[in-house]
Coordinates of C-alpha atoms in Angstrom, one line a residue:
H1 CA 17.9 31.8 -76.4
D2 CA 20.4 31.6 -79.3
I3 CA 21.6 28.1 -78.6
V4 CA 23.1 26.5 -81.6
E5 CA 21.3 23.2 -82.5
E6 CA 24.5 21.3 -82.9
R7 CA 25.3 21.9 -79.2
L8 CA 22.1 20.1 -78.1
D9 CA 21.6 16.3 -77.6
S10 CA 18.9 14.2 -76.3
H11 CA 18.8 10.8 -74.6
G12 CA 16.0 8.7 -73.3
F13 CA 16.5 7.0 -69.9
G14 CA 13.0 6.0 -68.8
N15 CA 13.5 2.3 -69.6
T16 CA 16.9 2.0 -68.1
C17 CA 17.1 4.6 -65.4
P18 CA 13.6 5.3 -64.0
A19 CA 13.2 8.1 -61.5
R20 CA 10.8 5.8 -59.6
A21 CA 10.5 2.0 -60.0
G22 CA 7.1 0.4 -60.6
T23 CA 4.3 0.5 -63.1
N24 CA 1.5 2.1 -61.2
A25 CA 0.2 5.6 -62.1
A26 CA 2.4 7.4 -59.6
A27 CA 5.6 5.7 -60.9
R28 CA 4.6 6.4 -64.5
R29 CA 3.9 10.1 -63.7
A30 CA 7.3 10.4 -62.0
N31 CA 9.1 8.9 -65.0
R32 CA 7.3 11.0 -67.5
R33 CA 9.6 14.0 -67.4
V34 CA 11.9 16.2 -69.5
Q35 CA 15.1 17.4 -67.9
F36 CA 17.8 19.8 -69.2
V37 CA 21.3 19.0 -68.0
I38 CA 24.2 21.3 -68.6
I39 CA 27.4 19.4 -68.9
T40 CA 30.9 20.8 -69.0
G41 CA 32.8 17.9 -70.6
D42 CA 32.4 14.3 -71.5
T43 CA 29.9 12.2 -69.5
P44 CA 31.1 8.6 -69.0
A45 CA 29.2 6.2 -71.3
G46 CA 26.6 4.0 -69.8
R47 CA 25.9 6.1 -66.7
C48 CA 22.5 7.4 -65.7
P49 CA 22.4 11.1 -65.1
A50 CA 21.5 12.3 -61.6
V51 CA 17.8 12.9 -61.1
A52 CA 17.0 16.3 -59.8
R53 CA 14.2 16.4 -57.2

């Protein structure tokens, strides 16, 4: 898709911003995900991204 690697960044939020609380199989399944988010500027530090459903 011709995206320059320097324009990509990755962050892990599973431990601090889970999509579903809990440690059962359903919660782990909901939190085991990869999302691609397109941003158009600086995202405030320390905030969890919105979870798409």
